[in-house]
Amino acid sequence: MIILGIETSCDETSAAVVEDGIKVHSNIVASQQALHSRFGGVVPEIACRSHTDTIITVIDKAVTEANIKISDVDAISVANTPGLIGALLIGLTAAKTLSWILKIPLITINHLHAHIYASKIEYGDIDYPAISLVVSGGHTSLFLTQSETRHIQVGGTIDDAAGEAFDKVGKILGLGYPAGPEIDTISQKGNGKAIPFPRSYLKKDSLDFSFSGVKTAVLYHCLGQDSRDSGEKPGLKDRELADIAASFQEAVVDVLVNKTIFAVTKFSVKSIILGGGVACNSRLRQKLTDAAKQRDIPLYYPSKKLCMDNAAMVAGLAYHKYGEKEVAGFEVEAIP
Ligand code: KG4
Ligand code: ZN
C-alpha cells in the first residue's frame, strides 16, 4: 500500500511516499530556518505563507522522486495535531483536496506519535510496551506506548519544551536559531560540570518536566542576578561559552534521562523509544544509551533526518492506522 504523507506542523514543509509503513521511497523536507533565524524563533505568519508557497512543489517532488504517478497513491495522510494552527491547516487542506480529487482515504496523524514511529521505520520490529520520550521544539512528552498506534501520555512539560529551552538559551548566549545543534557542538569543547545549573524534578515521582528555571539560571549567570532578557549579549570568551553551554546541556539531559528511566521502572516496559528534534543531541543519545545498557533494555532512536520534522514518519504511521480502519472524514479539523 502506497501512502503519501504531508507534514506542515511548524517550520518544515514536508511530503513523503512510503510503502507498507516501512519502505521510504521519498522524504522531501523544505526547511524555513533561513526565514525565521533573524527573529530568533518561528514567526507563525511567515511559516504559513511559506507553507502555502512551497507545499505543491514539495508534494510534486515527493511523487517524482518516488518514481510513481500521483494516481498510484492509495491513501493520503497528514499531521493535523499538535502544532501551529495556521501551519497545520495548510497541510490538512492540501491533504483533503488530494483525497477528494483522487477519491482515496484520508488518514490524520498526531505529530508526536509520528515522532515515536520514526524509530520503527529504521529498526523494523520494536518490542512493546515501551516508554517513548518525544523531545522537540514545542514538546517534551513521555508516553507509555502499547503499539504503533496506542500511546498513553504519562508526562509532559509544564512550561518550556526541551528544544525551546535550547533555543532560548542559545539566544541568551548570542547564538543563531535554532540553537540546539550549535549548543551540542560547542558543548563538546566544554566542561559539563563547570556550573551546577538547577535540575528541576518537580514533585516526588512526577513524570512532568520544567525547563524555565534552568533557562533563567543561565540568563542570571551570564548577565547578573535578576537581569532581564533584553537582547544584551554577554561577551563571553570561547572557553566560558563552551562551559556554560555544556553545563546547561548536562542539566537538561540529566532530567530527561532520569525521568525516562524512572518511567521505564514504573511501567516495567520492554523498550525505550526516543524521538523529536532534540533526539539529535549527542549527549542525550550517549547518556540514555548508557542508562539503557545498564538496565539491559533496548533503546531505539532514528537517524537525524527522521528525528527532525518529516513526512515519512507521518505516512509510515498512517499505514497502521489504516489497518485499524481509522480513516478521517472531510469534517476533520486541525487542533493546535
Ligand atoms: O521535532 P523538531 O524538528 O520540530 C518540532 O516539532 O518542534 O525539533 C526542533 C527542535 C529545535 O528546538 C532545535 O533546537 C532542536 O530540535 N534540536 C536540538 C538538536 N538538533 C535539533 N536540540 C539539541 N541538540 C541538538 N543536536
Ligand atoms: Zn516535531
mmCIF file of C-alpha atoms and ligand atoms in Angstrom:
data_model
loop_
_atom_site.group_PDB
_atom_site.id
_atom_site.type_symbol
_atom_site.label_atom_id
_atom_site.label_comp_id
_atom_site.label_asym_id
_atom_site.label_seq_id
_atom_site.Cartn_x
_atom_site.Cartn_y
_atom_site.Cartn_z
ATOM 1 C CA MET A 1 0.000 0.000 0.000
ATOM 2 C CA ILE A 2 1.445 3.377 -1.056
ATOM 3 C CA ILE A 3 0.727 6.332 1.229
ATOM 4 C CA LEU A 4 1.564 9.977 0.588
ATOM 5 C CA GLY A 5 2.347 11.823 3.838
ATOM 6 C CA ILE A 6 2.189 15.572 4.471
ATOM 7 C CA GLU A 7 3.719 17.406 7.443
ATOM 8 C CA THR A 8 3.428 21.173 7.995
ATOM 9 C CA SER A 9 3.034 21.456 11.776
ATOM 10 C CA CYS A 10 5.790 24.029 12.330
ATOM 11 C CA ASP A 11 8.596 25.378 10.132
ATOM 12 C CA GLU A 12 9.251 22.481 7.759
ATOM 13 C CA THR A 13 7.146 21.751 4.683
ATOM 14 C CA SER A 14 7.456 18.040 4.050
ATOM 15 C CA ALA A 15 5.926 15.339 1.831
ATOM 16 C CA ALA A 16 6.882 11.673 1.562
ATOM 17 C CA VAL A 17 5.901 8.493 -0.211
ATOM 18 C CA VAL A 18 6.070 5.378 1.987
ATOM 19 C CA GLU A 19 5.087 1.825 1.092
ATOM 20 C CA ASP A 20 3.556 -0.561 3.666
ATOM 21 C CA GLY A 21 4.567 1.687 6.559
ATOM 22 C CA ILE A 22 8.272 0.973 6.219
ATOM 23 C CA LYS A 23 9.729 1.467 2.724
ATOM 24 C CA VAL A 24 10.547 5.153 2.249
ATOM 25 C CA HIS A 25 10.510 5.953 -1.481
ATOM 26 C CA SER A 26 10.930 9.702 -0.917
ATOM 27 C CA ASN A 27 11.010 12.129 2.025
ATOM 28 C CA ILE A 28 11.257 15.768 0.908
ATOM 29 C CA VAL A 29 11.810 18.408 3.607
ATOM 30 C CA ALA A 30 11.846 22.124 2.751
ATOM 31 C CA SER A 31 13.182 23.917 5.815
ATOM 32 C CA GLN A 32 12.163 27.507 6.579
ATOM 33 C CA GLN A 33 15.030 28.071 9.029
ATOM 34 C CA ALA A 34 16.590 30.825 6.910
ATOM 35 C CA LEU A 35 13.307 32.789 7.031
ATOM 36 C CA HIS A 36 12.925 32.624 10.816
ATOM 37 C CA SER A 37 16.526 32.801 12.025
ATOM 38 C CA ARG A 38 16.791 36.591 12.186
ATOM 39 C CA PHE A 39 13.735 36.671 14.502
ATOM 40 C CA GLY A 40 15.270 34.107 16.896
ATOM 41 C CA GLY A 41 12.210 31.843 16.658
ATOM 42 C CA VAL A 42 9.380 30.708 14.392
ATOM 43 C CA VAL A 43 7.101 33.546 13.226
ATOM 44 C CA PRO A 44 3.701 31.874 12.597
ATOM 45 C CA GLU A 45 2.623 34.290 9.847
ATOM 46 C CA ILE A 46 5.869 33.730 7.916
ATOM 47 C CA ALA A 47 5.594 29.949 8.439
ATOM 48 C CA CYS A 48 2.059 29.891 6.986
ATOM 49 C CA ARG A 49 2.972 31.948 3.927
ATOM 50 C CA SER A 50 5.994 29.774 3.244
ATOM 51 C CA HIS A 51 3.977 26.519 3.595
ATOM 52 C CA THR A 52 1.438 27.932 1.107
ATOM 53 C CA ASP A 53 4.211 28.844 -1.351
ATOM 54 C CA THR A 54 6.036 25.509 -1.187
ATOM 55 C CA ILE A 55 3.502 22.762 -0.424
ATOM 56 C CA ILE A 56 2.614 21.910 -4.038
ATOM 57 C CA THR A 57 6.260 21.847 -5.187
ATOM 58 C CA VAL A 58 7.207 19.651 -2.220
ATOM 59 C CA ILE A 59 4.374 17.162 -2.932
ATOM 60 C CA ASP A 60 5.353 17.117 -6.635
ATOM 61 C CA LYS A 61 8.971 16.398 -5.709
ATOM 62 C CA ALA A 62 7.992 13.584 -3.328
ATOM 63 C CA VAL A 63 5.943 11.886 -6.067
ATOM 64 C CA THR A 64 8.640 12.382 -8.739
ATOM 65 C CA GLU A 65 11.477 11.162 -6.513
ATOM 66 C CA ALA A 66 9.450 8.073 -5.584
ATOM 67 C CA ASN A 67 9.187 7.360 -9.307
ATOM 68 C CA ILE A 68 5.405 6.961 -9.198
ATOM 69 C CA LYS A 69 2.382 8.784 -10.576
ATOM 70 C CA ILE A 70 0.008 10.568 -8.193
ATOM 71 C CA SER A 71 -2.657 8.054 -9.328
ATOM 72 C CA ASP A 72 -0.529 5.235 -7.815
ATOM 73 C CA VAL A 73 -1.093 6.643 -4.312
ATOM 74 C CA ASP A 74 -3.561 4.545 -2.249
ATOM 75 C CA ALA A 75 -4.147 6.960 0.667
ATOM 76 C CA ILE A 76 -3.249 10.465 1.865
ATOM 77 C CA SER A 77 -2.016 11.099 5.393
ATOM 78 C CA VAL A 78 -1.369 14.359 7.208
ATOM 79 C CA ALA A 79 -0.314 15.536 10.670
ATOM 80 C CA ASN A 80 -3.336 17.516 11.950
ATOM 81 C CA THR A 81 -2.209 17.960 15.588
ATOM 82 C CA PRO A 82 -0.383 19.398 17.563
ATOM 83 C CA GLY A 83 1.370 22.397 16.008
ATOM 84 C CA LEU A 84 0.799 25.955 14.799
ATOM 85 C CA ILE A 85 -2.854 26.182 13.798
ATOM 86 C CA GLY A 86 -2.307 28.078 10.544
ATOM 87 C CA ALA A 87 0.574 25.829 9.535
ATOM 88 C CA LEU A 88 -1.397 22.627 10.251
ATOM 89 C CA LEU A 89 -4.355 23.956 8.240
ATOM 90 C CA ILE A 90 -2.274 24.313 5.075
ATOM 91 C CA GLY A 91 -1.133 20.671 5.172
ATOM 92 C CA LEU A 92 -4.629 19.498 6.097
ATOM 93 C CA THR A 93 -6.253 21.470 3.268
ATOM 94 C CA ALA A 94 -3.761 20.060 0.742
ATOM 95 C CA ALA A 95 -4.426 16.538 2.060
ATOM 96 C CA LYS A 96 -8.216 16.901 1.976
ATOM 97 C CA THR A 97 -8.059 18.281 -1.578
ATOM 98 C CA LEU A 98 -5.919 15.367 -2.828
ATOM 99 C CA SER A 99 -8.093 12.833 -1.019
ATOM 100 C CA TRP A 100 -11.208 14.326 -2.628
ATOM 101 C CA ILE A 101 -9.765 14.613 -6.157
ATOM 102 C CA LEU A 102 -8.172 11.147 -6.155
ATOM 103 C CA LYS A 103 -11.079 9.580 -4.233
ATOM 104 C CA ILE A 104 -8.757 7.828 -1.797
ATOM 105 C CA PRO A 105 -8.855 7.626 2.043
ATOM 106 C CA LEU A 106 -7.625 10.435 4.291
ATOM 107 C CA ILE A 107 -5.746 9.477 7.471
ATOM 108 C CA THR A 108 -4.945 12.094 10.111
ATOM 109 C CA ILE A 109 -1.938 11.662 12.380
ATOM 110 C CA ASN A 110 -0.787 13.031 15.726
ATOM 111 C CA HIS A 111 2.612 14.624 15.058
ATOM 112 C CA LEU A 112 4.097 13.393 18.377
ATOM 113 C CA HIS A 113 3.010 9.802 17.720
ATOM 114 C CA ALA A 114 4.674 10.113 14.314
ATOM 115 C CA HIS A 115 7.962 11.120 16.013
ATOM 116 C CA ILE A 116 7.725 7.854 18.004
ATOM 117 C CA TYR A 117 7.006 5.907 14.801
ATOM 118 C CA ALA A 118 10.199 7.250 13.161
ATOM 119 C CA SER A 119 12.258 4.589 15.007
ATOM 120 C CA LYS A 120 10.055 1.828 13.603
ATOM 121 C CA ILE A 121 10.981 2.906 10.057
ATOM 122 C CA GLU A 122 14.645 2.476 10.897
ATOM 123 C CA TYR A 123 14.577 -0.652 13.089
ATOM 124 C CA GLY A 124 11.530 -2.622 11.931
ATOM 125 C CA ASP A 125 10.459 -4.652 14.954
ATOM 126 C CA ILE A 126 10.221 -2.964 18.360
ATOM 127 C CA ASP A 127 9.090 -4.806 21.481
ATOM 128 C CA TYR A 128 6.095 -3.140 23.194
ATOM 129 C CA PRO A 129 5.184 -1.824 25.691
ATOM 130 C CA ALA A 130 7.772 0.921 25.511
ATOM 131 C CA ILE A 131 8.413 4.253 27.154
ATOM 132 C CA SER A 132 8.674 6.919 24.458
ATOM 133 C CA LEU A 133 10.339 10.259 25.077
ATOM 134 C CA VAL A 134 9.428 12.890 22.471
ATOM 135 C CA VAL A 135 11.632 15.961 22.723
ATOM 136 C CA SER A 136 11.102 18.712 20.171
ATOM 137 C CA GLY A 137 10.912 22.467 19.836
ATOM 138 C CA GLY A 138 7.320 22.516 21.060
ATOM 139 C CA HIS A 139 7.007 19.398 23.238
ATOM 140 C CA THR A 140 8.645 17.299 25.916
ATOM 141 C CA SER A 141 6.400 14.303 26.448
ATOM 142 C CA LEU A 142 6.620 10.826 27.914
ATOM 143 C CA PHE A 143 4.271 8.186 26.556
ATOM 144 C CA LEU A 144 3.506 4.631 27.525
ATOM 145 C CA THR A 145 3.487 3.120 24.035
ATOM 146 C CA GLN A 146 1.491 -0.097 23.665
ATOM 147 C CA SER A 147 1.617 -0.449 19.870
ATOM 148 C CA GLU A 148 2.419 1.727 16.821
ATOM 149 C CA THR A 149 -0.930 3.480 17.278
ATOM 150 C CA ARG A 150 -1.643 3.332 21.046
ATOM 151 C CA HIS A 151 0.106 5.890 23.237
ATOM 152 C CA ILE A 152 -0.900 6.989 26.735
ATOM 153 C CA GLN A 153 0.716 10.243 27.816
ATOM 154 C CA VAL A 154 2.302 9.859 31.267
ATOM 155 C CA GLY A 155 4.300 13.099 31.441
ATOM 156 C CA GLY A 156 4.703 16.477 29.753
ATOM 157 C CA THR A 157 6.235 19.896 30.174
ATOM 158 C CA ILE A 158 4.579 22.443 32.424
ATOM 159 C CA ASP A 159 6.432 25.360 30.800
ATOM 160 C CA ASP A 160 9.232 25.418 28.180
ATOM 161 C CA ALA A 161 9.825 22.384 25.975
ATOM 162 C CA ALA A 162 13.381 20.982 25.877
ATOM 163 C CA GLY A 163 14.065 22.302 22.354
ATOM 164 C CA GLU A 164 12.564 25.668 23.281
ATOM 165 C CA ALA A 165 14.961 25.842 26.255
ATOM 166 C CA PHE A 166 17.920 25.076 23.951
ATOM 167 C CA ASP A 167 16.765 27.771 21.514
ATOM 168 C CA LYS A 168 16.125 30.401 24.222
ATOM 169 C CA VAL A 169 19.456 29.722 25.958
ATOM 170 C CA GLY A 170 21.107 29.989 22.532
ATOM 171 C CA LYS A 171 19.553 33.433 22.150
ATOM 172 C CA ILE A 172 20.904 34.482 25.581
ATOM 173 C CA LEU A 173 24.360 33.237 24.538
ATOM 174 C CA GLY A 174 24.163 35.133 21.222
ATOM 175 C CA LEU A 175 23.912 32.007 19.025
ATOM 176 C CA GLY A 176 21.752 31.591 15.895
ATOM 177 C CA TYR A 177 18.321 29.921 15.584
ATOM 178 C CA PRO A 178 17.683 27.059 16.088
ATOM 179 C CA ALA A 179 20.424 26.858 18.705
ATOM 180 C CA GLY A 180 20.137 23.177 19.679
ATOM 181 C CA PRO A 181 22.662 21.845 17.146
ATOM 182 C CA GLU A 182 25.144 24.669 17.921
ATOM 183 C CA ILE A 183 24.920 24.154 21.697
ATOM 184 C CA ASP A 184 25.504 20.441 21.074
ATOM 185 C CA THR A 185 28.685 21.186 19.058
ATOM 186 C CA ILE A 186 30.044 23.920 21.361
ATOM 187 C CA SER A 187 29.427 21.724 24.436
ATOM 188 C CA GLN A 188 31.862 19.126 23.139
ATOM 189 C CA LYS A 189 34.695 21.555 23.972
ATOM 190 C CA GLY A 190 33.258 22.498 27.393
ATOM 191 C CA ASN A 191 33.040 21.049 30.895
ATOM 192 C CA GLY A 192 29.505 19.922 31.752
ATOM 193 C CA LYS A 193 30.313 20.080 35.470
ATOM 194 C CA ALA A 194 31.664 23.651 35.383
ATOM 195 C CA ILE A 195 28.438 25.339 36.566
ATOM 196 C CA PRO A 196 25.866 23.494 38.722
ATOM 197 C CA PHE A 197 22.725 24.691 36.910
ATOM 198 C CA PRO A 198 19.492 23.545 38.632
ATOM 199 C CA ARG A 199 17.759 20.274 37.730
ATOM 200 C CA SER A 200 14.027 20.561 38.263
ATOM 201 C CA TYR A 201 12.306 17.284 39.139
ATOM 202 C CA LEU A 202 9.019 18.839 40.394
ATOM 203 C CA LYS A 203 7.037 16.713 42.893
ATOM 204 C CA LYS A 204 8.382 13.338 44.030
ATOM 205 C CA ASP A 205 7.787 10.691 41.344
ATOM 206 C CA SER A 206 6.494 13.301 38.892
ATOM 207 C CA LEU A 207 6.973 12.489 35.198
ATOM 208 C CA ASP A 208 6.385 16.113 34.198
ATOM 209 C CA PHE A 209 9.133 18.487 33.092
ATOM 210 C CA SER A 210 10.028 22.124 33.703
ATOM 211 C CA PHE A 211 12.923 23.838 31.919
ATOM 212 C CA SER A 212 12.166 27.516 32.513
ATOM 213 C CA GLY A 213 14.235 27.520 35.756
ATOM 214 C CA VAL A 214 17.439 26.338 34.122
ATOM 215 C CA LYS A 215 16.957 28.862 31.290
ATOM 216 C CA THR A 216 16.632 31.706 33.821
ATOM 217 C CA ALA A 217 19.667 30.381 35.725
ATOM 218 C CA VAL A 218 21.733 30.664 32.527
ATOM 219 C CA LEU A 219 20.463 34.230 31.998
ATOM 220 C CA TYR A 220 21.414 35.272 35.580
ATOM 221 C CA HIS A 221 24.790 33.530 35.289
ATOM 222 C CA CYS A 222 25.592 35.427 32.073
ATOM 223 C CA LEU A 223 24.121 38.879 32.777
ATOM 224 C CA GLY A 224 23.765 39.042 36.576
ATOM 225 C CA GLN A 225 21.114 38.157 39.162
ATOM 226 C CA ASP A 226 17.584 39.416 38.320
ATOM 227 C CA SER A 227 18.667 40.625 34.874
ATOM 228 C CA ARG A 228 16.128 40.521 32.042
ATOM 229 C CA ASP A 229 16.453 39.052 28.572
ATOM 230 C CA SER A 230 16.876 42.442 26.900
ATOM 231 C CA GLY A 231 18.860 41.140 23.941
ATOM 232 C CA GLU A 232 22.124 42.293 25.566
ATOM 233 C CA LYS A 233 24.928 39.875 24.629
ATOM 234 C CA PRO A 234 27.142 38.591 27.457
ATOM 235 C CA GLY A 235 30.520 38.907 25.633
ATOM 236 C CA LEU A 236 31.906 35.539 26.703
ATOM 237 C CA LYS A 237 35.308 34.065 25.936
ATOM 238 C CA ASP A 238 35.154 30.804 23.912
ATOM 239 C CA ARG A 239 36.046 28.699 26.963
ATOM 240 C CA GLU A 240 33.327 30.294 29.158
ATOM 241 C CA LEU A 241 30.763 29.905 26.392
ATOM 242 C CA ALA A 242 31.633 26.211 25.992
ATOM 243 C CA ASP A 243 31.408 25.588 29.755
ATOM 244 C CA ILE A 244 28.035 27.346 30.085
ATOM 245 C CA ALA A 245 26.630 25.501 27.036
ATOM 246 C CA ALA A 246 27.903 22.130 28.295
ATOM 247 C CA SER A 247 26.645 22.711 31.866
ATOM 248 C CA PHE A 248 23.196 23.778 30.624
ATOM 249 C CA GLN A 249 23.002 20.782 28.282
ATOM 250 C CA GLU A 250 24.073 18.445 31.104
ATOM 251 C CA ALA A 251 21.289 19.772 33.373
ATOM 252 C CA VAL A 252 18.605 19.253 30.701
ATOM 253 C CA VAL A 253 19.900 15.820 29.685
ATOM 254 C CA ASP A 254 20.122 14.619 33.320
ATOM 255 C CA VAL A 255 16.443 15.402 33.901
ATOM 256 C CA LEU A 256 15.344 13.834 30.585
ATOM 257 C CA VAL A 257 17.318 10.633 31.220
ATOM 258 C CA ASN A 258 16.391 10.243 34.894
ATOM 259 C CA LYS A 259 12.669 10.756 34.305
ATOM 260 C CA THR A 260 12.682 8.368 31.324
ATOM 261 C CA ILE A 261 14.413 5.665 33.385
ATOM 262 C CA PHE A 262 12.006 6.256 36.278
ATOM 263 C CA ALA A 263 9.082 5.727 33.864
ATOM 264 C CA VAL A 264 10.724 2.566 32.494
ATOM 265 C CA THR A 265 10.856 1.093 36.001
ATOM 266 C CA LYS A 266 7.392 2.304 36.969
ATOM 267 C CA PHE A 267 5.684 0.728 33.934
ATOM 268 C CA SER A 268 8.026 -2.305 33.546
ATOM 269 C CA VAL A 269 8.379 -1.796 29.800
ATOM 270 C CA LYS A 270 10.448 -3.769 27.298
ATOM 271 C CA SER A 271 11.967 -0.878 25.257
ATOM 272 C CA ILE A 272 12.745 2.827 25.202
ATOM 273 C CA ILE A 273 11.996 4.968 22.139
ATOM 274 C CA LEU A 274 13.445 8.446 21.650
ATOM 275 C CA GLY A 275 12.204 10.897 19.013
ATOM 276 C CA GLY A 276 11.857 14.560 18.011
ATOM 277 C CA GLY A 277 14.442 17.182 17.027
ATOM 278 C CA VAL A 278 16.257 17.169 20.405
ATOM 279 C CA ALA A 279 16.781 13.413 19.942
ATOM 280 C CA CYS A 280 19.628 14.532 17.611
ATOM 281 C CA ASN A 281 21.525 15.717 20.704
ATOM 282 C CA SER A 282 24.717 13.700 21.064
ATOM 283 C CA ARG A 283 24.933 13.954 24.875
ATOM 284 C CA LEU A 284 21.289 12.846 25.293
ATOM 285 C CA ARG A 285 21.882 9.890 22.952
ATOM 286 C CA GLN A 286 25.037 8.931 24.836
ATOM 287 C CA LYS A 287 23.612 9.205 28.380
ATOM 288 C CA LEU A 288 20.349 7.450 27.502
ATOM 289 C CA THR A 289 22.298 4.699 25.707
ATOM 290 C CA ASP A 290 24.456 4.181 28.838
ATOM 291 C CA ALA A 291 21.432 4.177 31.162
ATOM 292 C CA ALA A 292 19.541 1.707 28.929
ATOM 293 C CA LYS A 293 22.568 -0.595 28.672
ATOM 294 C CA GLN A 294 22.960 -0.641 32.460
ATOM 295 C CA ARG A 295 19.358 -1.877 32.721
ATOM 296 C CA ASP A 296 19.710 -4.211 29.752
ATOM 297 C CA ILE A 297 16.800 -2.618 27.912
ATOM 298 C CA PRO A 298 16.890 -1.783 24.176
ATOM 299 C CA LEU A 299 16.872 1.885 23.185
ATOM 300 C CA TYR A 300 15.679 2.991 19.740
ATOM 301 C CA TYR A 301 16.253 6.377 18.173
ATOM 302 C CA PRO A 302 16.205 7.275 14.482
ATOM 303 C CA SER A 303 18.885 8.892 12.329
ATOM 304 C CA LYS A 304 18.899 12.691 12.348
ATOM 305 C CA LYS A 305 16.765 13.162 9.228
ATOM 306 C CA LEU A 306 13.975 11.091 10.789
ATOM 307 C CA CYS A 307 14.337 12.803 14.209
ATOM 308 C CA MET A 308 13.549 16.219 12.757
ATOM 309 C CA ASP A 309 10.088 17.030 11.383
ATOM 310 C CA ASN A 310 9.468 14.955 8.253
ATOM 311 C CA ALA A 311 6.531 13.399 6.419
ATOM 312 C CA ALA A 312 7.908 9.831 6.163
ATOM 313 C CA MET A 313 7.062 9.273 9.845
ATOM 314 C CA VAL A 314 3.508 10.516 9.129
ATOM 315 C CA ALA A 315 2.967 8.267 6.088
ATOM 316 C CA GLY A 316 4.528 5.307 7.939
ATOM 317 C CA LEU A 317 2.257 5.559 10.957
ATOM 318 C CA ALA A 318 -0.775 6.095 8.685
ATOM 319 C CA TYR A 319 -0.346 2.565 7.303
ATOM 320 C CA HIS A 320 -1.036 1.144 10.781
ATOM 321 C CA LYS A 321 -3.970 3.491 11.448
ATOM 322 C CA TYR A 322 -5.455 2.485 8.102
ATOM 323 C CA GLY A 323 -5.020 -1.157 9.120
ATOM 324 C CA GLU A 324 -7.160 -0.362 12.161
ATOM 325 C CA LYS A 325 -9.758 1.313 9.904
ATOM 326 C CA GLU A 326 -9.098 4.753 11.390
ATOM 327 C CA VAL A 327 -9.956 6.879 8.381
ATOM 328 C CA ALA A 328 -10.966 10.546 8.672
ATOM 329 C CA GLY A 329 -13.927 12.371 7.115
ATOM 330 C CA PHE A 330 -13.640 15.796 5.450
ATOM 331 C CA GLU A 331 -15.038 17.426 8.603
ATOM 332 C CA VAL A 332 -11.786 16.606 10.472
ATOM 333 C CA GLU A 333 -10.103 19.704 11.906
ATOM 334 C CA ALA A 334 -6.608 20.899 12.734
ATOM 335 C CA ILE A 335 -6.056 21.002 16.513
ATOM 336 C CA PRO A 336 -3.182 23.201 17.756
HETATM 337 O O1 KG4 B 1 10.998 17.996 16.149
HETATM 338 P P1 KG4 B 1 11.542 19.260 15.595
HETATM 339 O O2 KG4 B 1 12.237 19.198 14.257
HETATM 340 O O3 KG4 B 1 10.415 20.340 15.453
HETATM 341 C C1 KG4 B 1 9.350 20.460 16.351
HETATM 342 O O4 KG4 B 1 8.399 19.637 16.255
HETATM 343 O O5 KG4 B 1 9.451 21.349 17.208
HETATM 344 O O6 KG4 B 1 12.531 19.876 16.710
HETATM 345 C C2 KG4 B 1 13.202 21.103 16.548
HETATM 346 C C3 KG4 B 1 13.999 21.375 17.825
HETATM 347 C C4 KG4 B 1 14.619 22.767 17.890
HETATM 348 O O7 KG4 B 1 14.266 23.357 19.120
HETATM 349 C C5 KG4 B 1 16.126 22.501 17.815
HETATM 350 O O8 KG4 B 1 16.918 23.443 18.513
HETATM 351 C C6 KG4 B 1 16.211 21.131 18.461
HETATM 352 O O9 KG4 B 1 15.084 20.434 17.952
HETATM 353 N N1 KG4 B 1 17.451 20.414 18.119
HETATM 354 C C7 KG4 B 1 18.416 20.090 19.008
HETATM 355 C C8 KG4 B 1 19.451 19.448 18.277
HETATM 356 N N2 KG4 B 1 19.068 19.390 16.965
HETATM 357 C C9 KG4 B 1 17.839 19.985 16.887
HETATM 358 N N3 KG4 B 1 18.498 20.304 20.332
HETATM 359 C C10 KG4 B 1 19.612 19.873 20.955
HETATM 360 N N4 KG4 B 1 20.641 19.267 20.336
HETATM 361 C C11 KG4 B 1 20.607 19.037 19.002
HETATM 362 N N5 KG4 B 1 21.632 18.432 18.393
HETATM 363 ZN ZN ZN B 2 8.311 17.696 15.651
#
